[in-house]
Amino acid sequence: MVPTGHGPIEVHVRGQGPLVVMLPSLGRGAADFDRLADGVAVAGYRVACPEPRGLGASAVPDREETLATLAADVAAVISELDGGPAVIVGHAYGNRIARMTATNHPEQVESLVLLACGGFIPVTDEMALAMRTIFDPRNPPEVRLDAVARAFFAPGNDASVWADGWFAKLARAQEQATVSTPVGDWWAGGRAPMLAVQPADDRLAVPANADALAEAVGDRVEVVVIPNAGHALLPEQPEAVAQTVIGWLDRRFGRSPVEVV
């Protein structure tokens, strides 16, 4: 439990070594990272997965969230674990918080890994409707699952692994944080080196987002495209994601690769 002035944050920690903090997607919890976190820990890193506020034992703060307040929470986690500067891995919505942290707290960020990075190219009306469908508990489970498949998974991939784990109240708070923060405040990720892991079939954060980031920051970002993956990415191509992320970490810290089974 990490204490803050706005209530504690629950953090799942595993492994030993340089600190890697993992931030999940919109309206979802730290469990999305279980498989990747295990692999990164085995490879010789200390992995911290904070639960978003309102999930697990993480307290809901008495404030209106912004990306700056969410980034301050991440900075508090890094300070408490005394492991900084840390590599921050942000999946989907989590990459916005990661880049805001690198902007506002550059001394605590070694580099960023952006899984399915978006935020620059607006989503289509079709995808916006799918997101509303997913987070509306009044919809039948099969209708919500169909929306998950369309918005988050590449054609033919099994969306049932993400049938659950959607938290509407959390998503609303995160969306408010997005609305209250101009894209330009976080888009460039401060001055941190970045790895953008782009799903080839992403319909929410379309590949043009990664292209725009590369155009904006130049060789400060490396783009890796993962085939046969949508916005969910983590459950679709877990081995490819782990190999890519661990490869980045090993290069950043000058380590010899460790084989991960």
Coordinates of N, CA, C and O in Angstrom, one line a residue, residues 33 36 87-93 95 99 112-118 193-202 205-211 213-214 220-234 236-249 251:
F33 N -2.2 -7.2 -16.6 CA -0.8 -7.3 -16.8 C -0.2 -8.6 -16.2 O 1.0 -8.8 -16.2
L36 N 2.3 -10.6 -18.5 CA 3.4 -9.8 -18.9 C 4.3 -9.5 -17.6 O 5.5 -9.6 -17.7
V87 N 11.0 2.5 -15.6 CA 10.4 2.4 -16.9 C 8.9 2.3 -16.7 O 8.5 1.5 -15.8
I88 N 8.1 3.0 -17.4 CA 6.6 3.0 -17.3 C 6.1 2.3 -18.5 O 6.3 2.8 -19.6
V89 N 5.3 1.3 -18.3 CA 4.6 0.6 -19.4 C 3.1 1.0 -19.3 O 2.5 0.7 -18.3
G90 N 2.6 1.7 -20.3 CA 1.2 2.1 -20.3 C 0.5 1.4 -21.4 O 0.9 1.5 -22.6
H91 N -0.6 0.7 -21.1 CA -1.4 0.1 -22.1 C -2.6 0.9 -22.4 O -3.4 1.3 -21.5
A92 N -2.8 1.3 -23.7 CA -4.0 2.1 -24.2 C -4.1 3.4 -23.3 O -3.2 4.2 -23.3
Y93 N -5.2 3.5 -22.5 CA -5.3 4.7 -21.7 C -4.1 4.9 -20.8 O -3.7 6.1 -20.6
N95 N -1.2 4.7 -21.4 CA 0.0 5.4 -22.0 C -0.2 6.9 -21.9 O 0.8 7.6 -21.9
R99 N 2.8 9.1 -20.2 CA 3.4 10.3 -20.9 C 3.2 11.5 -20.0 O 4.1 12.4 -20.0
L112 N 9.7 5.1 -21.5 CA 8.3 4.7 -21.6 C 8.1 3.6 -22.6 O 8.8 3.6 -23.7
V113 N 7.2 2.6 -22.3 CA 6.7 1.6 -23.3 C 5.2 1.9 -23.5 O 4.5 1.7 -22.5
L114 N 4.8 2.2 -24.7 CA 3.4 2.6 -25.0 C 2.8 1.4 -25.8 O 3.1 1.2 -26.9
L115 N 1.9 0.7 -25.1 CA 1.2 -0.4 -25.8 C -0.1 0.1 -26.3 O -1.0 0.5 -25.6
A116 N -0.3 0.1 -27.7 CA -1.5 0.6 -28.3 C -1.7 2.0 -28.0 O -2.7 2.4 -27.4
C117 N -0.8 2.9 -28.4 CA -0.8 4.3 -28.0 C -1.8 5.0 -28.9 O -1.8 4.9 -30.1
G118 N -2.6 5.8 -28.3 CA -3.6 6.6 -29.1 C -3.7 8.0 -28.5 O -2.8 8.5 -27.8
P193 N 12.8 8.6 -23.7 CA 12.9 7.7 -24.8 C 11.6 6.8 -24.7 O 11.1 6.5 -23.6
M194 N 11.1 6.5 -25.9 CA 9.8 5.7 -25.9 C 9.9 4.6 -26.9 O 10.5 4.7 -28.0
L195 N 9.2 3.5 -26.5 CA 8.9 2.4 -27.4 C 7.4 2.3 -27.6 O 6.7 2.1 -26.7
A196 N 7.0 2.5 -28.9 CA 5.5 2.4 -29.2 C 5.3 1.0 -29.8 O 5.8 0.7 -30.9
V197 N 4.5 0.2 -29.1 CA 4.2 -1.2 -29.6 C 2.8 -1.1 -30.2 O 1.8 -1.0 -29.5
Q198 N 2.7 -1.1 -31.5 CA 1.5 -0.8 -32.2 C 0.8 -2.1 -32.7 O 1.4 -2.8 -33.6
P199 N -0.4 -2.4 -32.3 CA -1.1 -3.5 -32.8 C -1.5 -3.2 -34.3 O -2.1 -2.1 -34.6
A200 N -1.3 -4.1 -35.2 CA -1.6 -3.9 -36.6 C -3.0 -3.7 -36.9 O -3.4 -3.0 -37.8
D201 N -3.9 -4.3 -36.1 CA -5.4 -4.3 -36.4 C -6.1 -3.4 -35.4 O -7.3 -3.7 -35.1
D202 N -5.5 -2.5 -34.8 CA -6.1 -1.6 -33.7 C -7.1 -0.7 -34.4 O -6.8 0.1 -35.3
A205 N -7.0 2.9 -31.2 CA -5.8 3.7 -31.4 C -5.2 3.2 -32.7 O -4.3 2.4 -32.8
V206 N -5.7 3.8 -33.8 CA -5.3 3.3 -35.1 C -3.8 3.6 -35.3 O -3.2 4.5 -34.7
P207 N -3.1 2.8 -36.2 CA -1.7 3.0 -36.4 C -1.2 4.4 -36.7 O -0.1 4.7 -36.5
A208 N -2.1 5.2 -37.3 CA -1.7 6.6 -37.6 C -1.3 7.4 -36.3 O -0.5 8.3 -36.4
N209 N -1.7 6.9 -35.1 CA -1.3 7.6 -33.9 C 0.2 7.4 -33.7 O 0.9 8.3 -33.4
A210 N 0.7 6.2 -33.9 CA 2.1 5.9 -33.7 C 2.9 6.7 -34.8 O 4.0 7.2 -34.5
D211 N 2.4 6.7 -36.0 CA 3.0 7.5 -37.0 C 3.2 9.0 -36.7 O 4.2 9.6 -36.9
L213 N 3.2 10.2 -33.6 CA 4.1 10.4 -32.5 C 5.5 10.3 -33.1 O 6.4 11.2 -32.7
A214 N 5.8 9.4 -34.0 CA 7.2 9.4 -34.6 C 7.5 10.7 -35.3 O 8.6 11.2 -35.3
R220 N 13.4 9.8 -30.9 CA 13.2 9.5 -29.5 C 12.2 8.4 -29.3 O 12.0 7.8 -28.2
V221 N 11.5 8.0 -30.3 CA 10.5 6.9 -30.2 C 10.9 5.8 -31.3 O 11.3 6.1 -32.4
E222 N 10.8 4.6 -30.8 CA 10.9 3.4 -31.7 C 9.6 2.8 -31.8 O 8.9 2.5 -30.8
V223 N 9.1 2.5 -33.1 CA 7.8 1.9 -33.3 C 8.0 0.4 -33.7 O 8.7 0.1 -34.6
V224 N 7.3 -0.5 -33.0 CA 7.3 -1.9 -33.3 C 5.8 -2.3 -33.6 O 5.0 -2.1 -32.8
V225 N 5.5 -2.9 -34.7 CA 4.2 -3.3 -35.1 C 4.0 -4.8 -34.8 O 4.8 -5.6 -35.2
I226 N 2.9 -5.1 -34.1 CA 2.6 -6.5 -33.7 C 1.4 -7.0 -34.6 O 0.3 -6.4 -34.5
P227 N 1.6 -7.9 -35.5 CA 0.6 -8.4 -36.3 C -0.5 -9.2 -35.6 O -0.2 -9.7 -34.5
N228 N -1.7 -9.3 -36.2 CA -2.8 -10.1 -35.7 C -3.1 -9.7 -34.2 O -3.3 -10.6 -33.3
A229 N -3.2 -8.4 -34.0 CA -3.6 -7.9 -32.7 C -4.4 -6.6 -32.8 O -4.1 -5.8 -33.7
G230 N -5.4 -6.5 -31.9 CA -6.2 -5.3 -31.9 C -5.8 -4.5 -30.6 O -4.7 -4.7 -30.0
H231 N -6.7 -3.6 -30.2 CA -6.4 -2.7 -29.1 C -6.1 -3.5 -27.8 O -5.3 -3.0 -26.9
A232 N -6.7 -4.6 -27.6 CA -6.5 -5.4 -26.4 C -5.0 -5.8 -26.3 O -4.4 -5.8 -25.2
L233 N -4.4 -6.3 -27.4 CA -3.0 -6.7 -27.5 C -2.5 -7.7 -26.5 O -2.0 -8.7 -26.9
L234 N -2.6 -7.4 -25.2 CA -2.0 -8.2 -24.2 C -2.5 -9.7 -24.3 O -1.7 -10.6 -24.3
E236 N -4.0 -11.1 -26.8 CA -3.9 -11.6 -28.1 C -2.6 -12.1 -28.5 O -2.4 -13.1 -29.2
Q237 N -1.5 -11.4 -28.2 CA -0.2 -11.7 -28.6 C 0.8 -11.6 -27.4 O 1.7 -10.8 -27.4
P238 N 0.5 -12.4 -26.3 CA 1.3 -12.2 -25.1 C 2.8 -12.5 -25.3 O 3.7 -11.8 -24.7
E239 N 3.2 -13.5 -26.1 CA 4.6 -13.8 -26.3 C 5.3 -12.7 -27.0 O 6.4 -12.3 -26.7
A240 N 4.7 -12.2 -28.1 CA 5.3 -11.2 -28.9 C 5.5 -9.9 -28.0 O 6.5 -9.2 -28.1
V241 N 4.5 -9.6 -27.2 CA 4.6 -8.4 -26.4 C 5.7 -8.5 -25.4 O 6.5 -7.6 -25.2
A242 N 5.7 -9.7 -24.7 CA 6.8 -9.9 -23.7 C 8.1 -9.9 -24.3 O 9.1 -9.2 -23.7
Q243 N 8.3 -10.5 -25.5 CA 9.6 -10.4 -26.1 C 10.0 -9.0 -26.4 O 11.2 -8.6 -26.3
T244 N 9.1 -8.2 -26.9 CA 9.4 -6.9 -27.3 C 9.7 -6.0 -26.1 O 10.7 -5.2 -26.1
V245 N 8.9 -6.1 -25.1 CA 9.1 -5.3 -23.9 C 10.4 -5.7 -23.2 O 11.2 -4.8 -22.8
I246 N 10.6 -7.0 -23.0 CA 11.9 -7.4 -22.3 C 13.1 -7.0 -23.1 O 14.1 -6.6 -22.6
G247 N 13.0 -7.1 -24.5 CA 14.1 -6.7 -25.3 C 14.4 -5.2 -25.1 O 15.6 -4.8 -25.0
W248 N 13.4 -4.4 -25.0 CA 13.6 -3.0 -24.8 C 14.3 -2.7 -23.4 O 15.3 -2.0 -23.3
L249 N 13.8 -3.4 -22.4 CA 14.4 -3.3 -21.0 C 15.8 -3.7 -21.0 O 16.7 -3.0 -20.4
R251 N 18.0 -3.7 -23.4 CA 18.8 -2.8 -24.1 C 19.0 -1.5 -23.3 O 20.1 -0.9 -23.2

